[in-house]
Short mmCIF file of C-alpha atoms in Angstrom, two decimals:
data_model
loop_
_atom_site.label_atom_id
_atom_site.label_comp_id
_atom_site.label_asym_id
_atom_site.label_seq_id
_atom_site.Cartn_x
_atom_site.Cartn_y
_atom_site.Cartn_z
CA MET A 646 0.00 0.00 0.00
CA ASN A 647 1.37 3.41 -0.98
CA LYS A 648 0.44 6.95 0.11
CA GLU A 649 -2.29 7.42 -2.52
CA SER A 650 -4.10 4.16 -1.77
CA TYR A 651 -3.77 4.75 1.98
CA LEU A 652 -5.28 8.24 1.79
CA ASP A 653 -8.01 7.05 -0.56
CA GLU A 654 -9.05 4.30 1.86
CA LEU A 655 -8.84 6.75 4.77
CA ARG A 656 -11.16 9.15 2.94
CA LYS A 657 -13.70 6.35 2.41
CA SER A 658 -13.51 5.38 6.09
CA LEU A 659 -14.23 9.01 7.06
CA LYS A 660 -17.25 9.46 4.79
CA VAL A 661 -19.49 10.10 7.82
CA LEU A 662 -17.59 13.34 8.49
CA PRO A 663 -18.71 16.60 6.88
CA GLN A 664 -16.92 17.36 3.60
CA VAL A 665 -14.92 20.25 5.07
CA ASP A 666 -13.61 18.23 8.02
CA ARG A 667 -12.83 15.26 5.80
CA ASP A 668 -10.88 17.35 3.30
CA GLU A 669 -8.90 19.06 6.07
CA THR A 670 -8.03 15.71 7.64
CA ILE A 671 -6.88 14.18 4.35
CA GLU A 672 -4.83 17.30 3.57
CA PHE A 673 -3.15 17.06 6.99
CA TYR A 674 -2.08 13.44 6.48
CA LYS A 675 -1.09 14.13 2.89
CA GLU A 676 1.35 16.78 4.15
CA TYR A 677 2.46 14.35 6.86
CA PHE A 678 3.43 11.83 4.19
CA GLU A 679 5.13 14.51 2.08
CA ASP A 680 7.17 15.77 5.03
CA ALA A 681 8.36 12.23 5.74
CA GLY A 682 9.42 11.70 2.12
CA ILE A 683 8.72 8.97 -0.41
CA GLU A 684 11.42 6.72 1.03
CA ASN A 685 9.62 6.68 4.42
CA GLU A 686 6.07 5.96 3.20
CA ALA A 687 6.13 2.39 4.54
CA ALA A 688 7.36 3.58 7.94
CA VAL A 689 4.63 6.24 8.14
CA ILE A 690 1.93 3.69 7.25
CA GLU A 691 3.24 1.35 9.92
CA GLU A 692 3.27 4.21 12.42
CA LEU A 693 -0.29 5.34 11.64
CA GLY A 694 -1.77 1.87 11.45
CA SER A 695 -4.43 0.76 8.97
CA PRO A 696 -6.70 3.44 7.45
CA LYS A 697 -9.70 2.04 9.35
CA GLU A 698 -7.85 2.12 12.67
CA LEU A 699 -6.71 5.69 12.02
CA ALA A 700 -10.24 6.69 10.97
CA LYS A 701 -11.62 5.45 14.31
CA LYS A 702 -9.06 7.53 16.23
CA ILE A 703 -9.85 10.57 14.10
CA LEU A 704 -13.61 10.24 14.67
CA VAL A 705 -13.12 10.04 18.43
CA ASP A 706 -10.77 13.05 18.37
CA VAL A 707 -13.14 15.08 16.19
CA VAL A 708 -16.09 14.50 18.53
CA ASP A 709 -14.04 15.16 21.65
CA LYS A 710 -12.56 18.38 20.26
CA LYS A 711 -15.88 19.57 18.84
CA PHE A 712 -17.84 19.36 22.06
CA SER A 713 -15.00 20.44 24.35
CA SER A 714 -14.43 23.48 22.12
CA GLU A 715 -18.15 24.29 22.22
CA GLU A 716 -18.02 24.30 26.03
CA GLN A 717 -15.03 26.64 25.90
CA ASP A 718 -16.88 28.91 23.48
CA ASP A 719 -19.82 29.12 25.89
CA ALA A 720 -17.46 29.99 28.76
CA ALA A 721 -15.58 32.63 26.76
CA GLU A 722 -18.11 34.62 24.75
CA THR A 723 -15.67 37.50 24.39
CA ASP A 724 -13.88 35.60 21.65
CA PHE A 725 -17.06 35.23 19.59
CA HIS A 726 -16.48 38.11 17.18
CA GLN A 727 -12.84 37.23 16.76
CA GLU A 728 -13.70 33.65 15.83
CA GLY A 729 -16.95 34.39 14.00
CA HIS A 730 -15.87 32.76 10.79
CA ASP A 731 -14.88 29.50 12.52
CA ASN A 732 -18.14 29.40 14.48
CA LYS A 733 -20.12 29.93 11.29
CA LYS A 734 -18.34 27.03 9.62
CA LYS A 735 -19.09 24.79 12.62
CA LYS A 736 -22.80 25.58 12.42
CA GLU A 737 -22.95 24.62 8.75
CA ASN A 738 -23.11 20.98 9.83
CA SER A 739 -26.65 19.77 10.35
CA ALA A 740 -27.77 18.40 13.70
CA LEU A 741 -28.44 15.01 12.12
CA ARG A 742 -24.93 14.92 10.62
CA THR A 743 -23.44 15.79 14.02
CA PHE A 744 -25.50 13.01 15.60
CA LEU A 745 -24.24 10.46 13.05
CA VAL A 746 -20.61 11.49 13.59
CA VAL A 747 -20.98 11.05 17.35
CA MET A 748 -22.61 7.64 16.85
CA ALA A 749 -19.73 6.57 14.62
CA ALA A 750 -17.24 7.72 17.26
CA ILE A 751 -19.09 5.75 19.95
CA LEU A 752 -18.92 2.59 17.84
CA ALA A 753 -15.19 3.19 17.32
CA LEU A 754 -14.53 2.98 21.07
CA PRO A 755 -13.56 -0.21 22.89
CA LEU A 756 -16.74 -1.02 24.82
CA SER A 757 -17.65 -3.75 27.27
CA PRO A 758 -20.41 -6.14 26.11
CA ILE A 759 -22.87 -4.76 28.69
CA LEU A 760 -22.20 -1.13 27.81
CA PHE A 761 -22.35 -1.99 24.12
CA ALA A 762 -25.77 -3.66 24.59
CA LEU A 763 -27.06 -0.63 26.52
CA LEU A 764 -25.81 1.75 23.84
CA ILE A 765 -27.43 -0.31 21.08
CA THR A 766 -30.73 -0.09 22.98
CA LEU A 767 -30.34 3.67 23.34
CA PHE A 768 -29.48 3.95 19.63
CA ALA A 769 -32.65 2.05 18.74
CA LEU A 770 -34.80 4.29 20.94
CA THR A 771 -33.12 7.41 19.57
CA PHE A 772 -33.70 6.37 15.96
CA ALA A 773 -37.31 5.55 16.80
CA PHE A 774 -37.78 9.10 18.08
CA ILE A 775 -36.07 10.51 14.98
CA ILE A 776 -38.38 8.50 12.72
CA VAL A 777 -41.40 9.83 14.64
CA PHE A 778 -40.17 13.41 14.21
CA ILE A 779 -39.53 12.87 10.49
CA SER A 780 -42.97 11.29 10.05
CA ILE A 781 -44.65 14.29 11.69
CA ILE A 782 -42.64 16.65 9.48
CA ALA A 783 -43.74 14.63 6.44
CA CYS A 784 -47.36 14.99 7.60
CA GLY A 785 -46.79 18.72 7.85
CA VAL A 786 -45.54 18.82 4.27
CA VAL A 787 -48.66 16.94 3.12
CA MET A 788 -50.91 19.30 5.09
CA PHE A 789 -49.17 22.29 3.55
CA ALA A 790 -49.65 20.89 0.04
CA VAL A 791 -53.32 20.00 0.66
CA GLY A 792 -54.04 23.41 2.22
CA LEU A 793 -52.42 25.18 -0.72
CA VAL A 794 -54.46 23.18 -3.24
CA VAL A 795 -57.71 23.77 -1.32
CA ALA A 796 -57.02 27.51 -1.02
CA ILE A 797 -56.30 27.82 -4.74
CA ALA A 798 -59.40 25.77 -5.61
CA ALA A 799 -61.51 28.08 -3.40
CA LEU A 800 -60.49 31.07 -5.50
CA PHE A 801 -61.92 29.41 -8.60
CA LEU A 802 -65.20 28.78 -6.75
CA LEU A 803 -65.76 32.46 -5.93
CA PRO A 804 -67.99 33.05 -8.98
CA VAL A 805 -70.12 30.02 -8.08
CA GLY A 806 -70.76 30.84 -4.42
CA ILE A 807 -68.94 33.32 -2.21
CA GLY A 808 -69.98 31.66 1.08
CA LYS A 809 -68.77 28.20 0.13
CA ALA A 810 -65.65 29.61 -1.48
CA LEU A 811 -64.73 31.61 1.64
CA LEU A 812 -65.34 28.61 3.88
CA MET A 813 -63.18 26.47 1.63
CA LEU A 814 -60.53 29.19 1.48
CA GLY A 815 -60.48 29.48 5.27
CA THR A 816 -60.14 25.71 5.64
CA GLY A 817 -57.31 25.67 3.13
CA LEU A 818 -55.44 28.51 4.85
CA VAL A 819 -55.82 26.91 8.27
CA THR A 820 -54.53 23.59 6.93
CA LEU A 821 -51.67 25.36 5.17
CA GLY A 822 -50.77 27.21 8.38
CA LEU A 823 -50.82 24.02 10.43
CA GLY A 824 -48.59 22.38 7.84
CA ILE A 825 -46.05 25.19 8.12
CA LEU A 826 -46.23 24.99 11.93
CA PHE A 827 -45.64 21.24 11.89
CA VAL A 828 -42.71 21.46 9.46
CA ILE A 829 -40.90 24.35 11.16
CA GLY A 830 -41.75 23.38 14.74
CA PHE A 831 -40.92 19.70 14.56
CA ALA A 832 -37.87 20.33 12.36
CA LYS A 833 -36.55 22.57 15.14
CA LEU A 834 -37.42 19.95 17.75
CA LEU A 835 -35.63 17.30 15.70
CA SER A 836 -32.55 19.53 15.52
CA LEU A 837 -32.59 20.16 19.28
CA PHE A 838 -33.16 16.46 19.98
CA CYS A 839 -30.25 15.35 17.77
CA ASN A 840 -27.93 17.97 19.28
CA GLY A 841 -28.96 16.98 22.80
CA VAL A 842 -28.40 13.27 22.22
CA ALA A 843 -25.11 13.98 20.43
CA ALA A 844 -23.89 16.06 23.38
CA LEU A 845 -24.89 13.28 25.79
CA PHE A 846 -23.03 10.59 23.87
CA ALA A 847 -20.07 12.93 23.34
CA LYS A 848 -19.55 12.85 27.10
CA ILE A 849 -19.16 9.08 26.82
CA VAL A 850 -16.58 9.57 24.06
CA HIS A 851 -14.69 12.03 26.25
CA SER A 852 -14.75 9.81 29.34
CA LYS A 853 -13.76 6.64 27.44
CA LYS A 854 -10.98 8.50 25.64
#
């Protein structure tokens, strides 16, 4: 295995990471290989271990640094404006993506059978809640679409009967509004839920590390 094949396999093993973080990591190890020189490629590969082993270490480090840095940011708000660009880049990652990265880091840790079984149970419950949230959001999208269609149809019924048309229009607008409320409200709840669970499991990553 040479540098190119090693980095290519490492990139595949880190596909759960956001694109920016993955590119920065690959660039770091690419420079690491280049600094060592072509004649030392084999020694570097032996030092780093297999791409999958290195990917596990990177995932754990990323999660640990991410959440520890967030705690430091909360404790030192005076640095917010100075590091505004970095904070903006951090927030580009979706809550669901953050959750998946933390889950991957958890699975990369050496866990006892009992703890592993408990975590699998918690994963299952967490995904069940996520599916419920997504289902409600999907219902909101359907309500929005139905309300929009009903409201538009009511406009065409105005010449036929104003009373019926207004009633239909009101029903359509109410349904449309509820759809928007469901989509925005439960999407926000899903984001908060994923961030909360990710923060909880990140503490496990930190303690096990």
